Short mmCIF file of C-alpha atoms in Angstrom, two decimals:
data_model
loop_
_atom_site.label_atom_id
_atom_site.label_comp_id
_atom_site.label_asym_id
_atom_site.label_seq_id
_atom_site.Cartn_x
_atom_site.Cartn_y
_atom_site.Cartn_z
CA PRO A 1 -2.00 10.97 7.44
CA ARG A 2 0.34 8.96 9.58
CA SER A 3 2.63 6.88 7.45
CA ASP A 4 2.74 3.09 7.94
CA MET A 5 6.17 1.74 7.21
CA GLY A 6 5.14 -1.86 6.78
CA ARG A 7 6.43 -3.29 3.51
CA GLY A 8 3.11 -3.18 1.78
CA LEU A 9 1.42 0.08 2.57
CA SER A 10 4.55 2.08 1.88
CA LEU A 11 4.59 0.62 -1.62
CA LEU A 12 2.87 3.33 -3.59
CA LEU A 13 2.18 5.51 -1.05
CA LEU A 14 2.84 7.88 1.61
CA PRO A 15 6.03 9.85 1.25
CA LEU A 16 8.76 8.68 3.57
CA VAL A 17 10.36 11.31 5.74
CA LEU A 18 13.66 10.80 7.48
CA LEU A 19 16.74 12.78 6.57
CA ALA A 20 15.84 14.02 3.15
CA ALA A 21 17.58 17.29 2.45
CA PRO A 22 15.11 20.20 2.43
CA ALA A 23 17.18 21.72 -0.33
CA ARG A 24 19.62 19.77 -2.47
CA ALA A 25 23.18 20.61 -1.51
CA GLU A 26 25.24 22.22 -4.23
CA GLY A 27 28.07 20.19 -5.65
CA GLY A 28 30.82 22.48 -4.44
CA THR A 29 34.26 22.19 -5.98
CA ALA A 30 35.22 19.43 -8.36
CA ALA A 31 37.77 18.32 -5.79
CA ALA A 32 35.09 17.68 -3.16
CA LYS A 33 35.86 14.61 -1.12
CA GLU A 34 33.88 11.48 -1.82
CA VAL A 35 31.99 9.39 0.72
CA GLN A 36 34.35 7.30 2.88
CA ILE A 37 33.02 3.85 3.81
CA GLU A 38 34.35 1.65 6.61
CA VAL A 39 32.73 -1.80 6.88
CA LEU A 40 32.35 -2.66 10.58
CA HIS A 41 30.64 -6.02 10.13
CA LEU A 42 30.03 -8.18 7.06
CA PRO A 43 27.84 -11.32 7.29
CA GLU A 44 29.18 -14.57 5.82
CA ASP A 45 26.17 -14.75 3.51
CA CYS A 46 26.19 -11.26 2.04
CA SER A 47 23.17 -11.26 -0.24
CA PRO A 48 21.16 -9.70 -1.66
CA LYS A 49 23.21 -6.55 -2.15
CA SER A 50 21.34 -3.27 -2.25
CA LYS A 51 20.88 -1.37 -5.50
CA LYS A 52 19.08 1.74 -6.67
CA GLY A 53 15.33 1.41 -6.24
CA ASP A 54 15.45 -1.22 -3.48
CA LEU A 55 13.38 -0.75 -0.34
CA LEU A 56 15.76 -0.80 2.64
CA ASN A 57 15.14 -1.17 6.36
CA ALA A 58 17.91 0.23 8.55
CA HIS A 59 18.86 1.89 11.80
CA TYR A 60 21.45 4.64 11.83
CA ASP A 61 22.99 7.23 14.09
CA GLY A 62 24.32 10.54 12.80
CA PHE A 63 27.25 12.48 14.26
CA LEU A 64 29.00 15.76 13.48
CA ALA A 65 32.60 15.01 12.48
CA SER A 66 33.78 18.29 14.02
CA ASP A 67 33.03 17.39 17.65
CA GLY A 68 31.47 13.91 17.59
CA SER A 69 28.11 15.15 18.86
CA LYS A 70 25.08 13.07 17.87
CA PHE A 71 22.40 14.93 15.90
CA TYR A 72 20.23 11.98 14.90
CA CYS A 73 19.30 8.54 16.21
CA SER A 74 16.70 6.46 14.38
CA ARG A 75 16.18 4.29 17.49
CA THR A 76 14.62 7.22 19.34
CA GLN A 77 12.22 8.04 16.47
CA ASN A 78 8.96 6.31 15.51
CA GLU A 79 8.86 4.11 18.65
CA GLY A 80 12.31 2.76 17.83
CA HIS A 81 11.32 1.10 14.56
CA PRO A 82 14.02 0.90 11.88
CA LYS A 83 13.56 3.26 8.95
CA TRP A 84 12.15 2.16 5.59
CA PHE A 85 13.24 4.10 2.52
CA VAL A 86 13.91 3.64 -1.17
CA LEU A 87 17.61 3.76 -2.07
CA GLY A 88 19.02 6.09 -4.68
CA VAL A 89 15.98 8.32 -5.31
CA GLY A 90 16.65 11.25 -2.99
CA GLN A 91 14.60 10.20 0.03
CA VAL A 92 17.78 10.58 2.07
CA ILE A 93 20.74 12.88 1.57
CA LYS A 94 22.94 12.14 -1.44
CA GLY A 95 25.80 10.85 0.69
CA LEU A 96 23.60 8.20 2.32
CA ASP A 97 22.24 7.13 -1.08
CA ILE A 98 25.86 6.55 -2.13
CA ALA A 99 27.01 5.05 1.18
CA MET A 100 24.31 2.35 1.28
CA MET A 101 24.77 0.93 -2.21
CA ASN A 102 25.96 -2.71 -2.46
CA MET A 103 25.17 -3.29 1.21
CA CYS A 104 23.66 -6.56 2.45
CA PRO A 105 21.29 -7.45 5.33
CA GLY A 106 23.20 -7.66 8.61
CA GLU A 107 26.03 -5.45 7.38
CA LYS A 108 27.22 -2.53 9.50
CA ARG A 109 29.05 0.48 8.12
CA LYS A 110 30.58 3.68 9.38
CA VAL A 111 30.50 6.33 6.67
CA THR A 112 31.89 9.84 6.43
CA ILE A 113 29.99 12.24 4.18
CA PRO A 114 31.39 15.61 3.03
CA PRO A 115 29.18 18.73 3.12
CA SER A 116 28.79 18.69 -0.68
CA LEU A 117 26.92 15.36 -0.41
CA ALA A 118 25.00 16.36 2.73
CA TYR A 119 23.61 19.81 3.61
CA GLY A 120 26.27 21.95 1.99
CA GLN A 121 26.88 25.60 2.78
CA GLN A 122 23.38 26.20 4.11
CA GLY A 123 23.40 23.43 6.75
CA TYR A 124 20.10 22.26 8.21
CA ALA A 125 19.18 24.24 11.32
CA GLN A 126 16.11 22.14 12.08
CA GLY A 127 18.31 19.05 12.22
CA LYS A 128 21.01 20.84 14.26
CA ILE A 129 23.48 20.58 11.39
CA PRO A 130 25.67 23.69 10.91
CA PRO A 131 26.87 25.00 7.54
CA ASN A 132 29.71 23.10 5.82
CA ALA A 133 29.36 20.13 8.17
CA THR A 134 31.02 16.78 7.49
CA LEU A 135 28.72 14.04 8.79
CA ILE A 136 29.42 10.56 10.15
CA PHE A 137 26.76 7.84 10.14
CA GLU A 138 26.85 4.43 11.78
CA ILE A 139 24.43 2.25 9.83
CA GLU A 140 23.01 -1.22 10.44
CA LEU A 141 21.04 -2.65 7.53
CA TYR A 142 18.28 -5.15 8.30
CA ALA A 143 16.47 -5.84 5.04
CA VAL A 144 16.80 -5.37 1.28
CA ASN A 145 13.50 -5.75 -0.58
CA LYS A 146 12.21 -5.19 -4.09
CA GLY A 147 11.43 -1.50 -4.33
CA PRO A 148 7.91 -0.08 -4.34
CA ARG A 149 8.04 0.92 -7.98
CA SER A 150 9.27 -2.41 -9.30
CA VAL A 151 7.74 -4.44 -12.13
CA GLU A 152 6.78 -7.11 -9.59
CA ALA A 153 4.85 -4.64 -7.45
CA PHE A 154 3.03 -3.17 -10.45
CA ASN A 155 2.02 -6.59 -11.80
CA GLN A 156 0.84 -7.66 -8.35
CA ILE A 157 -1.66 -4.79 -8.27
CA ASP A 158 -2.57 -4.96 -11.98
CA LYS A 159 -4.93 -7.94 -11.66
CA ASP A 160 -6.33 -7.75 -15.20
CA GLY A 161 -2.93 -7.27 -16.82
CA ASP A 162 -3.89 -4.20 -18.88
CA LYS A 163 -0.76 -2.30 -17.84
CA LYS A 164 -2.68 0.35 -15.94
CA LEU A 165 -3.98 0.48 -12.39
CA SER A 166 -7.65 1.24 -11.85
CA GLU A 167 -9.20 2.67 -8.71
CA LEU A 168 -10.77 -0.75 -8.04
CA GLU A 169 -7.42 -2.56 -8.35
CA ILE A 170 -5.66 -0.18 -5.98
CA SER A 171 -8.61 -0.23 -3.59
CA GLN A 172 -8.43 -4.04 -3.46
CA TYR A 173 -4.66 -3.89 -2.97
CA LEU A 174 -5.07 -1.49 -0.03
CA LYS A 175 -7.64 -3.78 1.60
CA GLU A 176 -5.27 -6.73 1.31
CA GLU A 177 -2.39 -4.73 2.78
CA PHE A 178 -4.52 -3.41 5.64
CA ALA A 179 -5.63 -6.96 6.45
CA ARG A 180 -2.05 -8.19 6.30
CA ASP A 181 -0.56 -5.68 8.73
CA GLY A 182 -3.53 -5.92 11.11
CA LYS A 183 -3.36 -2.33 12.35
CA LYS A 184 -6.52 -0.56 13.45
CA ARG A 185 -7.46 2.35 11.24
CA HIS A 186 -10.34 4.74 10.98
CA PRO A 187 -12.76 3.61 8.22
CA SER A 188 -12.04 6.81 6.28
CA ALA A 189 -8.31 5.99 6.04
CA HIS A 190 -8.82 3.73 3.02
CA ASP A 191 -10.62 6.40 0.98
CA GLU A 192 -8.18 9.12 2.01
CA ILE A 193 -5.14 7.06 0.99
CA LEU A 194 -6.78 5.99 -2.28
CA ALA A 195 -7.55 9.62 -3.16
CA ASP A 196 -4.01 10.64 -2.24
CA ILE A 197 -2.49 7.95 -4.46
CA PHE A 198 -4.44 9.15 -7.49
CA LYS A 199 -3.75 12.80 -6.73
CA LYS A 200 0.00 12.16 -6.66
CA ASN A 201 0.29 9.56 -9.43
CA ASP A 202 -2.48 10.05 -12.01
CA HIS A 203 -0.74 12.89 -13.81
CA ASP A 204 -2.97 12.98 -16.89
CA GLY A 205 -6.17 12.69 -14.83
CA ASP A 206 -7.66 9.80 -16.83
CA GLY A 207 -8.65 7.82 -13.72
CA PHE A 208 -5.89 5.24 -14.19
CA ILE A 209 -2.26 5.06 -13.11
CA SER A 210 -0.28 3.95 -16.15
CA ALA A 211 2.93 1.97 -16.02
CA LYS A 212 4.83 5.16 -16.86
CA GLU A 213 3.06 7.20 -14.16
CA TYR A 214 3.66 4.46 -11.60
CA ASN A 215 7.30 3.91 -12.39
CA VAL A 216 8.51 7.36 -11.39
CA TYR A 217 11.92 6.10 -10.28
CA GLN A 218 12.72 4.64 -13.71
CA HIS A 219 14.84 1.82 -12.32
CA ASP A 220 12.84 -0.94 -13.99
CA GLU A 221 11.51 -1.33 -17.50
CA LEU A 222 7.79 -2.00 -17.92
#
């Protein structure tokens, strides 16, 4: 199903796809260069600062360091909407997870990422990235929100406070989120998403999503 990147619906839900590495790059040599970060713009009020598990909203352009050619532009994807993703959990390449830590809304950065923290020796042909490519990203961060697997999000859905999410609780949550974002959806979308959530999260098959099953990113204690 098509993924809605509004704050709410992306909470549990549909996997985010942007520049996640299809295969994790190998670490390479111990002397591999680290990510280089150049801050292009820093707002006067620089808070909150991003941390692992936060839900970020950003635009970014990607360039090959070798010749400066652009291989990615988020403004030409998804009708130009900025990308939503969870920081520090592998939804983007390792170098971007590192490069966007401690970043605040309105901040702009230019970052240089070595192959060992990007697509390594194999490259990424589908993304027009050759083997052993050093990548440069220009990033503009718009929003830093509590991540989808936070204590706050869990408690918001867990209406009866029993530390597990029932089908009814998640169904009600989806209805509220659908009403909030106002997008038109086929009537079957609700049931499909609900089934998908349980398929991906109810690991022991007991019909509930426990705090442990929900909190797959392990960045908060429940």
